[in-house]
């Protein structure tokens, strides 16, 4: 991918008329936002969001009804009703949006817009994880029914670090009064600005055309965008998808692991099966102390922390013969040595023989929640150590995807601050 010239098309981000909550019609902007749909995994989290405000966006991204078809229809009717009532309204003119997230430790700014879709083979937007077909099919049905993009994907690109191009526009815009400002219960302060000036949009467009992006969060939604685009018979709004683009040269993201909940596997049985295949040691809690032990072991090789029986068990030093027998040889060494690769190929597929299906494996972002659910269900939580962003990006550039749910980049954009209708010009 050419990153210094314009002979080859790079990122193309176009403005759109954002759908936004009308502050006077809701309790507060913070009360109607939500984390991305795949982070809201616990029923108590869903109920908490639903009760925060009757117009919380979770009623659109995770509608509740008896059947999948009823859920989709309900979400579409709810969005239509909120638009008719003036709870949500489109902005008066198309814009790109500067979005800021800030807390005591992090300042992240990026651009929200409609990004031209492209395949991985084009080398413009690089996926780094596999996706689950059933999840893509479900999100496609919902998106098709609602005719809207409700959640911006998180994409990253890397500039040369100079205060020019998109970076210069973002910093100028952030000195102006914002369209909205709110603080969510996780302590993040959010601000949003509209970029409508043609000269500033041209400056952004020329800069982004020199770059490629890595999908940091939202692989299933990106795959959904591509699936729905293929269904169309003519060019149109389905050729673009709602994204947040962050320059990680200026605003590095945090990379966290996504943990596994093995619903039908008690910890004692999981440990018994590892005899002779891994080194297993019991480590002292509490959880932060056990995670420190995991980090120390992970610095030397593959390592996992098992929990669910009230204790913590460090699993490392896999048997070389096991790895030789179970890990694919047609991938780069960086992929072969990933913890997620060893977990799925050696442990889940071979040792424990657990199908990668929702009824067997849950994917949980929060470490404490993974441990709590495992203890409550008599299951096993496999706690993972995060992968470095450079490893993710290097593999993506080689066209190599990691096992699904290998990473969690953040902070993720709050859902509900700006949305995109595919029927409003």
mmCIF file of C-alpha atoms in Angstrom, residues 4 6 56 61 126 135 149 266 317 334-335 340 344 348-349 356 383 390 395 399 419 421:
data_model
loop_
_atom_site.group_PDB
_atom_site.id
_atom_site.type_symbol
_atom_site.label_atom_id
_atom_site.label_comp_id
_atom_site.label_asym_id
_atom_site.label_seq_id
_atom_site.Cartn_x
_atom_site.Cartn_y
_atom_site.Cartn_z
ATOM 1 C CA UNK A 4 3.297 8.582 0.654
ATOM 2 C CA UNK A 6 -1.858 9.352 -4.177
ATOM 3 C CA UNK A 56 -31.438 4.003 25.548
ATOM 4 C CA UNK A 61 -28.777 -2.608 18.952
ATOM 5 C CA UNK A 126 -7.117 -4.621 7.008
ATOM 6 C CA UNK A 135 -23.106 -13.397 14.068
ATOM 7 C CA UNK A 149 -25.734 2.033 10.894
ATOM 8 C CA UNK A 266 -15.396 -27.479 35.297
ATOM 9 C CA UNK A 317 5.137 -24.155 28.842
ATOM 10 C CA UNK A 334 4.167 -14.788 14.793
ATOM 11 C CA UNK A 335 0.737 -16.357 14.192
ATOM 12 C CA UNK A 340 -5.092 -17.398 20.906
ATOM 13 C CA UNK A 344 -7.961 -22.672 19.973
ATOM 14 C CA UNK A 348 -10.034 -26.124 22.663
ATOM 15 C CA UNK A 349 -9.874 -28.264 19.526
ATOM 16 C CA UNK A 356 -16.460 -22.937 19.070
ATOM 17 C CA UNK A 383 -7.925 -15.462 31.139
ATOM 18 C CA UNK A 390 2.498 -4.045 16.356
ATOM 19 C CA UNK A 395 0.023 -9.959 10.650
ATOM 20 C CA UNK A 399 -3.076 -10.921 5.055
ATOM 21 C CA UNK A 419 -25.709 7.279 13.927
ATOM 22 C CA UNK A 421 -29.418 6.438 8.314
#
